[in-house]
Amino acid sequence: MSWLDTAACEALGQWRGMGFERVPAVFTTGQDPVCTVDGREYVLFSSSNYLGLAGHPVVAETAASAIGRYGTGSGGSRLTTGSTDLHVQVEADFAHFLGYDDAVFFSAGFLANTGVLQTLAAPGTLILSDERNHASIIDGCRLAKASGASVSVYRHRDPSHVDELLGRHDGNALVVTDGLFSMDGTLALVPELLAVCRAHGAALMVDDAHGTGTLGATGRGIIEHFELRDDLPDILVATASKALGVEGGAVAASAPVAALLRQKARPFVYSTSSTPSTCAAVSAAVGVLEGGQSPVAALHRNIQRLAAHLGMGEWPSPIIPVPVGDEASAVRASAALRDAGYFVPAIRWPTVPRGEAMLRVTVMATHTDEQIDGLANAISRL
């Protein structure tokens, strides 16, 4: 074996020895409430297809029609040959839907976060990041440091700590947070963060990946949930790969910030753009939310039904954590649910801190009452 193979085997052996190896489940059906995983049928409670739009006929038919017209590839990066009228349209649709001047569409939410943070970084700029932010924000902060910015981590959902850190800094500052935290299902305290940022002249960036389509009466996310009409976050990242059922991430911002991202954000400039059919499907999904048959209300109803069963009271998001604590116990609990016919993964270190393993349940608008009640009963027997 080469040195590379030897090093890889040693690293994998260490990883396995610590009990951290994961094997992806293989789906042979779509992300529907009842699906086939590893050759067996389960009721699915782990998908981010919160609204069921990945299989929505309007979304699917729009994508198929775009393939017929444009083909399956985009042909280049956005600044060469990779921009079509559908790319322009999806950006306009996101900007209108979220209430911003403009939006820039990236081929993945991960690329959106890293692209924004690296682009806005400069010597003298301070970036403050919530300690439980998504890995894409963490990696974006690393790139920002390489570009000369300084980065500090603030305590989870603690605007007072942000206030303290901003008070020590004299210069440009950007506070960045998840809107809906992807593991524990809690929400950032965006109104309080906005007040602190405005008091210090700092900017606020919110990654609303899991909030887009799930929060607020019409699915406009964290800004609608908190009724932020007159003072929006300076930057809002909305992801199409979760509730909208497609893929990609849109950065909603002012016209000058959007123009800068189109010129300097490396994942935008140097990546082949999303396929036209993807853009068409995302626009169609946004259209479903703006139309008269939106599934958002059904999602909210299902969330509260399961939350009530689990004794959680009013719960704000479709991500419902069931704390277990011990990693091995969480794996056994997940296996027991599989035996009962429910697909719910165990989440453990390094995704969450050691000793804080959980079952991460996600609710979809398309779940039936019987499926929700059945899962609750199965959890109660663990």
CSV table of C-alpha atoms in Angstrom, one decimal:
chain,number,residue,atom,x,y,z
A,1,MET,CA,0.0,0.0,0.0
A,2,SER,CA,1.1,3.6,-0.5
A,3,TRP,CA,1.6,5.9,2.4
A,4,LEU,CA,-1.7,7.5,1.6
A,5,ASP,CA,-3.5,4.1,1.9
A,6,THR,CA,-1.7,3.3,5.1
A,7,ALA,CA,-2.6,6.7,6.6
A,8,ALA,CA,-6.2,6.3,5.6
A,9,CYS,CA,-6.4,2.8,7.2
A,10,GLU,CA,-4.9,4.0,10.4
A,11,ALA,CA,-7.2,7.0,10.6
A,12,LEU,CA,-10.3,4.9,9.9
A,13,GLY,CA,-9.1,2.3,12.5
A,14,GLN,CA,-8.9,5.0,15.1
A,15,TRP,CA,-12.3,6.4,14.2
A,16,ARG,CA,-13.9,3.0,14.3
A,17,GLY,CA,-12.2,2.2,17.6
A,18,MET,CA,-13.8,5.2,19.2
A,19,GLY,CA,-17.2,4.0,17.9
A,20,PHE,CA,-17.8,7.0,15.6
A,21,GLU,CA,-18.1,5.2,12.2
A,22,ARG,CA,-21.4,5.8,10.5
A,23,VAL,CA,-22.9,3.9,7.5
A,24,PRO,CA,-25.3,5.8,5.3
A,25,ALA,CA,-28.8,4.3,5.0
A,26,VAL,CA,-29.7,3.6,1.4
A,27,PHE,CA,-33.1,4.8,0.2
A,28,THR,CA,-34.8,3.2,-2.8
A,29,THR,CA,-37.9,5.4,-2.7
A,30,GLY,CA,-38.4,9.1,-2.2
A,31,GLN,CA,-38.5,11.0,1.0
A,32,ASP,CA,-42.1,10.2,1.8
A,33,PRO,CA,-43.7,9.3,5.1
A,34,VAL,CA,-43.5,5.6,4.2
A,35,CYS,CA,-40.3,4.7,2.4
A,36,THR,CA,-37.9,1.9,1.7
A,37,VAL,CA,-34.6,2.0,3.5
A,38,ASP,CA,-31.9,-0.7,3.2
A,39,GLY,CA,-34.6,-2.9,1.7
A,40,ARG,CA,-37.2,-2.6,4.4
A,41,GLU,CA,-40.2,-0.4,4.6
A,42,TYR,CA,-40.3,2.2,7.4
A,43,VAL,CA,-42.3,5.2,8.6
A,44,LEU,CA,-39.8,8.0,8.1
A,45,PHE,CA,-39.2,10.5,10.9
A,46,SER,CA,-35.8,11.8,9.9
A,47,SER,CA,-36.2,13.7,6.7
A,48,SER,CA,-35.8,17.5,6.1
A,49,ASN,CA,-38.5,17.2,3.4
A,50,TYR,CA,-40.7,19.0,5.9
A,51,LEU,CA,-43.5,20.0,3.6
A,52,GLY,CA,-43.4,17.0,1.3
A,53,LEU,CA,-42.5,19.3,-1.7
A,54,ALA,CA,-39.8,16.9,-3.0
A,55,GLY,CA,-42.6,14.8,-4.5
A,56,HIS,CA,-45.1,17.6,-5.1
A,57,PRO,CA,-46.5,17.2,-8.6
A,58,VAL,CA,-46.2,20.9,-9.5
A,59,VAL,CA,-42.5,21.0,-8.4
A,60,ALA,CA,-41.6,17.7,-10.2
A,61,GLU,CA,-43.5,18.6,-13.4
A,62,THR,CA,-41.8,22.0,-13.5
A,63,ALA,CA,-38.4,20.5,-13.1
A,64,ALA,CA,-39.1,17.9,-15.9
A,65,SER,CA,-40.3,20.6,-18.2
A,66,ALA,CA,-37.1,22.6,-17.6
A,67,ILE,CA,-35.0,19.6,-18.4
A,68,GLY,CA,-36.8,19.2,-21.7
A,69,ARG,CA,-36.0,22.8,-22.6
A,70,TYR,CA,-32.5,23.3,-21.1
A,71,GLY,CA,-31.1,19.8,-20.7
A,72,THR,CA,-29.6,18.3,-17.5
A,73,GLY,CA,-26.6,20.6,-17.0
A,74,SER,CA,-25.9,24.3,-16.6
A,75,GLY,CA,-22.7,24.4,-18.7
A,76,GLY,CA,-20.6,26.6,-16.5
A,77,SER,CA,-20.2,29.0,-13.6
A,78,ARG,CA,-22.6,31.9,-13.2
A,79,LEU,CA,-20.2,34.5,-14.6
A,80,THR,CA,-19.3,32.6,-17.7
A,81,THR,CA,-22.1,30.4,-19.3
A,82,GLY,CA,-24.0,29.2,-16.3
A,83,SER,CA,-26.7,31.9,-15.9
A,84,THR,CA,-30.1,31.3,-17.4
A,85,ASP,CA,-33.3,33.2,-17.1
A,86,LEU,CA,-34.4,30.6,-14.5
A,87,HIS,CA,-31.4,31.5,-12.3
A,88,VAL,CA,-32.4,35.1,-12.5
A,89,GLN,CA,-36.0,34.2,-11.7
A,90,VAL,CA,-35.2,32.1,-8.7
A,91,GLU,CA,-33.2,34.9,-7.2
A,92,ALA,CA,-36.0,37.4,-7.8
A,93,ASP,CA,-38.5,34.9,-6.3
A,94,PHE,CA,-36.4,34.5,-3.1
A,95,ALA,CA,-35.9,38.2,-2.7
A,96,HIS,CA,-39.7,38.9,-3.0
A,97,PHE,CA,-40.6,36.0,-0.8
A,98,LEU,CA,-38.3,37.1,2.0
A,99,GLY,CA,-38.8,40.8,1.6
A,100,TYR,CA,-35.2,41.8,0.6
A,101,ASP,CA,-33.8,43.9,-2.2
A,102,ASP,CA,-31.9,41.0,-3.8
A,103,ALA,CA,-30.9,37.4,-3.4
A,104,VAL,CA,-27.9,35.4,-4.7
A,105,PHE,CA,-28.5,31.7,-5.4
A,106,PHE,CA,-25.7,29.2,-4.6
A,107,SER,CA,-25.7,25.5,-5.5
A,108,ALA,CA,-25.7,24.5,-1.8
A,109,GLY,CA,-26.5,26.2,1.5
A,110,PHE,CA,-23.0,25.1,2.7
A,111,LEU,CA,-21.5,27.1,-0.1
A,112,ALA,CA,-23.7,30.1,0.6
A,113,ASN,CA,-22.5,30.3,4.2
A,114,THR,CA,-18.8,29.8,3.4
A,115,GLY,CA,-19.0,32.2,0.5
A,116,VAL,CA,-20.6,35.0,2.4
A,117,LEU,CA,-18.2,34.8,5.4
A,118,GLN,CA,-15.1,34.6,3.3
A,119,THR,CA,-16.2,37.5,1.1
A,120,LEU,CA,-17.1,39.9,3.9
A,121,ALA,CA,-14.0,39.1,6.0
A,122,ALA,CA,-11.2,41.7,6.1
A,123,PRO,CA,-8.5,42.7,8.6
A,124,GLY,CA,-10.2,44.6,11.5
A,125,THR,CA,-13.5,42.8,11.0
A,126,LEU,CA,-14.9,40.8,14.0
A,127,ILE,CA,-17.1,37.9,13.4
A,128,LEU,CA,-19.1,36.5,16.3
A,129,SER,CA,-20.5,33.0,15.9
A,130,ASP,CA,-23.0,31.1,18.2
A,131,GLU,CA,-21.2,28.1,19.7
A,132,ARG,CA,-23.8,25.7,18.2
A,133,ASN,CA,-23.8,27.1,14.7
A,134,HIS,CA,-23.8,24.7,11.7
A,135,ALA,CA,-20.6,23.3,10.4
A,136,SER,CA,-20.9,25.5,7.3
A,137,ILE,CA,-20.7,28.6,9.4
A,138,ILE,CA,-17.8,27.2,11.4
A,139,ASP,CA,-15.9,26.5,8.2
A,140,GLY,CA,-16.9,29.9,6.8
A,141,CYS,CA,-15.4,31.5,10.0
A,142,ARG,CA,-12.1,29.5,9.4
A,143,LEU,CA,-12.0,30.9,5.9
A,144,ALA,CA,-12.7,34.4,7.2
A,145,LYS,CA,-9.8,34.2,9.6
A,146,ALA,CA,-7.5,33.3,6.7
A,147,SER,CA,-8.7,36.5,5.1
A,148,GLY,CA,-7.7,38.5,8.1
A,149,ALA,CA,-10.9,38.7,10.2
A,150,SER,CA,-10.9,37.8,13.9
A,151,VAL,CA,-13.5,35.3,15.1
A,152,SER,CA,-15.0,34.8,18.6
A,153,VAL,CA,-17.6,32.3,19.7
A,154,TYR,CA,-20.4,33.4,21.9
A,155,ARG,CA,-22.5,31.4,24.3
A,156,HIS,CA,-25.5,29.6,22.7
A,157,ARG,CA,-28.5,31.8,22.3
A,158,ASP,CA,-27.0,34.5,24.6
A,159,PRO,CA,-27.4,38.1,23.3
A,160,SER,CA,-25.9,39.4,26.5
A,161,HIS,CA,-22.6,37.7,25.7
A,162,VAL,CA,-22.8,39.2,22.2
A,163,ASP,CA,-23.3,42.6,23.7
A,164,GLU,CA,-20.3,42.1,25.9
A,165,LEU,CA,-18.0,41.0,23.1
A,166,LEU,CA,-19.2,43.8,20.8
A,167,GLY,CA,-18.5,46.3,23.6
A,168,ARG,CA,-14.8,45.4,23.5
A,169,HIS,CA,-14.5,45.8,19.8
A,170,ASP,CA,-13.9,49.0,17.8
A,171,GLY,CA,-14.6,48.4,14.2
A,172,ASN,CA,-16.7,46.5,11.8
A,173,ALA,CA,-18.5,43.4,13.2
A,174,LEU,CA,-20.8,40.7,11.9
A,175,VAL,CA,-22.8,38.5,14.2
A,176,VAL,CA,-23.8,35.1,12.6
A,177,THR,CA,-26.3,32.6,13.9
A,178,ASP,CA,-28.5,29.7,12.9
A,179,GLY,CA,-32.1,30.7,12.9
A,180,LEU,CA,-33.5,27.3,13.7
A,181,PHE,CA,-30.8,25.2,15.3
A,182,SER,CA,-30.7,21.9,13.4
A,183,MET,CA,-30.0,19.5,16.3
A,184,ASP,CA,-32.1,20.7,19.2
A,185,GLY,CA,-34.9,22.5,17.2
A,186,THR,CA,-34.6,25.7,19.2
A,187,LEU,CA,-34.7,29.2,17.7
A,188,ALA,CA,-32.1,32.0,17.9
A,189,LEU,CA,-33.3,35.1,19.8
A,190,VAL,CA,-33.2,37.2,16.7
A,191,PRO,CA,-35.1,40.3,17.9
A,192,GLU,CA,-32.7,40.5,20.9
A,193,LEU,CA,-29.7,40.0,18.6
A,194,LEU,CA,-30.9,42.7,16.2
A,195,ALA,CA,-31.3,45.1,19.1
A,196,VAL,CA,-27.7,44.4,20.3
A,197,CYS,CA,-26.3,44.7,16.8
A,198,ARG,CA,-28.1,47.9,16.1
A,199,ALA,CA,-26.8,49.4,19.4
A,200,HIS,CA,-23.2,48.6,18.4
A,201,GLY,CA,-23.4,49.3,14.7
A,202,ALA,CA,-22.9,45.6,13.9
A,203,ALA,CA,-24.5,43.6,11.1
A,204,LEU,CA,-26.5,40.4,11.7
A,205,MET,CA,-26.4,37.3,9.5
A,206,VAL,CA,-29.0,34.5,10.1
A,207,ASP,CA,-28.8,31.1,8.5
A,208,ASP,CA,-32.4,30.1,8.3
A,209,ALA,CA,-31.9,26.8,6.5
A,210,HIS,CA,-34.4,24.8,8.6
A,211,GLY,CA,-36.7,27.8,9.2
A,212,THR,CA,-37.4,28.5,5.5
A,213,GLY,CA,-40.8,26.9,4.8
A,214,THR,CA,-41.4,25.8,8.4
A,215,LEU,CA,-41.6,28.9,10.6
A,216,GLY,CA,-44.3,31.5,10.3
A,217,ALA,CA,-47.8,31.3,9.1
A,218,THR,CA,-46.8,31.3,5.4
A,219,GLY,CA,-43.4,29.7,5.8
A,220,ARG,CA,-41.3,32.8,5.4
A,221,GLY,CA,-39.1,31.6,8.3
A,222,ILE,CA,-37.6,33.2,11.3
A,223,ILE,CA,-38.4,36.7,10.2
A,224,GLU,CA,-42.1,35.9,10.0
A,225,HIS,CA,-42.1,33.9,13.2
A,226,PHE,CA,-40.8,37.0,15.1
A,227,GLU,CA,-42.8,39.4,12.9
A,228,LEU,CA,-39.7,41.3,11.8
A,229,ARG,CA,-41.3,43.7,9.4
A,230,ASP,CA,-39.3,46.9,9.7
A,231,ASP,CA,-35.9,45.7,10.8
A,232,LEU,CA,-34.7,42.5,9.0
A,233,PRO,CA,-31.3,40.8,9.5
A,234,ASP,CA,-28.7,42.3,7.2
A,235,ILE,CA,-28.2,38.9,5.6
A,236,LEU,CA,-30.6,35.9,5.6
A,237,VAL,CA,-29.6,32.5,4.1
A,238,ALA,CA,-32.6,30.5,3.0
A,239,THR,CA,-32.0,26.9,1.9
A,240,ALA,CA,-34.0,25.1,-0.8
A,241,SER,CA,-32.7,21.7,0.1
A,242,LYS,CA,-35.0,21.2,3.1
A,243,ALA,CA,-38.6,22.3,3.3
A,244,LEU,CA,-38.6,23.4,-0.3
A,245,GLY,CA,-37.7,19.9,-1.4
A,246,VAL,CA,-35.0,20.7,-3.9
A,247,GLU,CA,-31.4,21.9,-3.4
A,248,GLY,CA,-29.4,25.1,-3.2
A,249,GLY,CA,-29.2,28.2,-0.9
A,250,ALA,CA,-30.2,31.8,-1.4
A,251,VAL,CA,-28.5,34.7,0.3
A,252,ALA,CA,-31.0,37.5,0.7
A,253,ALA,CA,-29.4,40.9,1.3
A,254,SER,CA,-29.2,44.5,0.2
A,255,ALA,CA,-28.4,45.3,-3.4
A,256,PRO,CA,-24.8,46.3,-2.7
A,257,VAL,CA,-24.1,43.2,-0.7
A,258,ALA,CA,-25.6,40.9,-3.3
A,259,ALA,CA,-23.6,42.6,-6.0
A,260,LEU,CA,-20.4,42.1,-4.1
A,261,LEU,CA,-21.2,38.4,-3.6
A,262,ARG,CA,-21.7,37.9,-7.3
A,263,GLN,CA,-18.3,39.4,-8.0
A,264,LYS,CA,-16.2,37.9,-5.1
A,265,ALA,CA,-17.8,34.9,-3.4
A,266,ARG,CA,-15.6,32.1,-4.5
A,267,PRO,CA,-18.3,29.3,-4.5
A,268,PHE,CA,-20.4,31.5,-6.7
A,269,VAL,CA,-17.7,32.6,-9.1
A,270,TYR,CA,-15.8,29.3,-9.4
A,271,SER,CA,-18.4,26.6,-9.1
A,272,THR,CA,-20.6,25.3,-12.0
A,273,SER,CA,-24.0,26.7,-11.3
A,274,SER,CA,-27.1,24.8,-10.3
A,275,THR,CA,-29.0,23.2,-13.2
A,276,PRO,CA,-31.8,25.2,-14.7
A,277,SER,CA,-34.2,22.5,-13.7
A,278,THR,CA,-33.2,22.9,-10.1
A,279,CYS,CA,-33.9,26.7,-10.3
A,280,ALA,CA,-37.3,26.0,-11.9
A,281,ALA,CA,-38.2,23.5,-9.2
A,282,VAL,CA,-37.2,25.9,-6.4
A,283,SER,CA,-39.3,28.7,-7.9
A,284,ALA,CA,-42.2,26.3,-8.2
A,285,ALA,CA,-41.8,25.3,-4.5
A,286,VAL,CA,-41.8,29.0,-3.5
A,287,GLY,CA,-44.9,29.4,-5.6
A,288,VAL,CA,-46.7,26.6,-3.7
A,289,LEU,CA,-46.0,28.4,-0.5
A,290,GLU,CA,-47.4,31.6,-1.9
A,291,GLY,CA,-50.4,29.9,-3.4
A,292,GLY,CA,-53.7,28.8,-1.9
A,293,GLN,CA,-52.7,25.2,-1.2
A,294,SER,CA,-49.7,25.7,1.1
A,295,PRO,CA,-48.9,22.7,3.3
A,296,VAL,CA,-47.4,24.9,6.1
A,297,ALA,CA,-50.5,24.8,8.3
A,298,ALA,CA,-50.6,21.0,8.1
A,299,LEU,CA,-46.9,20.9,9.2
A,300,HIS,CA,-47.7,23.1,12.2
A,301,ARG,CA,-50.6,20.9,13.2
A,302,ASN,CA,-48.5,17.8,13.0
A,303,ILE,CA,-45.7,19.3,15.0
A,304,GLN,CA,-48.0,20.2,17.9
A,305,ARG,CA,-49.6,16.8,17.8
A,306,LEU,CA,-46.3,15.0,18.3
A,307,ALA,CA,-45.0,17.6,20.8
A,308,ALA,CA,-48.2,17.2,22.9
A,309,HIS,CA,-47.7,13.4,22.9
A,310,LEU,CA,-44.1,13.9,24.1
A,311,GLY,CA,-45.1,16.4,26.8
A,312,MET,CA,-43.2,19.3,25.2
A,313,GLY,CA,-46.0,21.8,25.1
A,314,GLU,CA,-46.0,24.4,22.3
A,315,TRP,CA,-43.0,23.5,20.2
A,316,PRO,CA,-41.7,26.0,17.5
A,317,SER,CA,-40.1,23.7,14.9
A,318,PRO,CA,-40.4,20.4,13.0
A,319,ILE,CA,-37.1,19.2,14.7
A,320,ILE,CA,-38.1,17.5,18.0
A,321,PRO,CA,-35.1,16.2,20.0
A,322,VAL,CA,-35.6,13.2,22.4
A,323,PRO,CA,-32.6,13.4,24.7
A,324,VAL,CA,-30.9,10.1,25.6
A,325,GLY,CA,-27.5,11.1,26.9
A,326,ASP,CA,-25.3,8.1,26.5
A,327,GLU,CA,-24.2,7.4,23.0
A,328,ALA,CA,-24.6,3.6,23.1
A,329,SER,CA,-28.1,4.0,24.6
A,330,ALA,CA,-29.1,6.3,21.8
A,331,VAL,CA,-27.9,3.8,19.2
A,332,ARG,CA,-30.0,1.0,20.9
A,333,ALA,CA,-33.0,3.3,21.1
A,334,SER,CA,-32.8,4.0,17.4
A,335,ALA,CA,-32.5,0.3,16.6
A,336,ALA,CA,-35.5,-0.4,18.8
A,337,LEU,CA,-37.6,2.1,16.8
A,338,ARG,CA,-36.4,0.5,13.6
A,339,ASP,CA,-37.6,-2.8,14.9
A,340,ALA,CA,-41.0,-1.2,15.5
A,341,GLY,CA,-41.0,0.2,11.9
A,342,TYR,CA,-39.9,3.8,12.5
A,343,PHE,CA,-36.7,5.3,11.0
A,344,VAL,CA,-35.3,7.8,13.5
A,345,PRO,CA,-31.5,8.2,13.7
A,346,ALA,CA,-29.4,8.5,16.8
A,347,ILE,CA,-27.4,11.7,16.9
A,348,ARG,CA,-24.1,11.6,18.8
A,349,TRP,CA,-20.7,13.0,19.1
A,350,PRO,CA,-19.1,14.8,17.1
A,351,THR,CA,-22.5,16.1,15.8
A,352,VAL,CA,-23.5,16.9,19.4
A,353,PRO,CA,-21.4,17.2,22.5
A,354,ARG,CA,-20.3,14.0,24.3
A,355,GLY,CA,-22.9,12.6,26.6
A,356,GLU,CA,-25.7,14.6,24.9
A,357,ALA,CA,-26.8,12.0,22.4
A,358,MET,CA,-30.4,12.1,21.2
A,359,LEU,CA,-33.0,10.8,18.9
A,360,ARG,CA,-33.7,13.5,16.4
A,361,VAL,CA,-37.3,13.3,15.2
A,362,THR,CA,-38.4,15.4,12.3
A,363,VAL,CA,-42.1,16.0,11.4
A,364,MET,CA,-43.5,16.4,7.9
A,365,ALA,CA,-46.7,17.9,6.8
A,366,THR,CA,-47.6,14.7,5.0
A,367,HIS,CA,-47.5,12.5,8.1
A,368,THR,CA,-50.8,11.1,9.2
A,369,ASP,CA,-52.3,11.2,12.7
A,370,GLU,CA,-51.9,7.4,12.9
A,371,GLN,CA,-48.2,7.6,12.0
A,372,ILE,CA,-47.5,10.4,14.6
A,373,ASP,CA,-49.4,8.6,17.3
A,374,GLY,CA,-47.7,5.3,16.5
A,375,LEU,CA,-44.2,6.9,16.8
A,376,ALA,CA,-45.2,8.5,20.1
A,377,ASN,CA,-46.3,5.2,21.5
A,378,ALA,CA,-43.1,3.5,20.3
A,379,ILE,CA,-40.9,6.2,22.0
A,380,SER,CA,-42.9,5.8,25.2
A,381,ARG,CA,-41.9,2.1,25.3
A,382,LEU,CA,-38.2,2.7,25.0
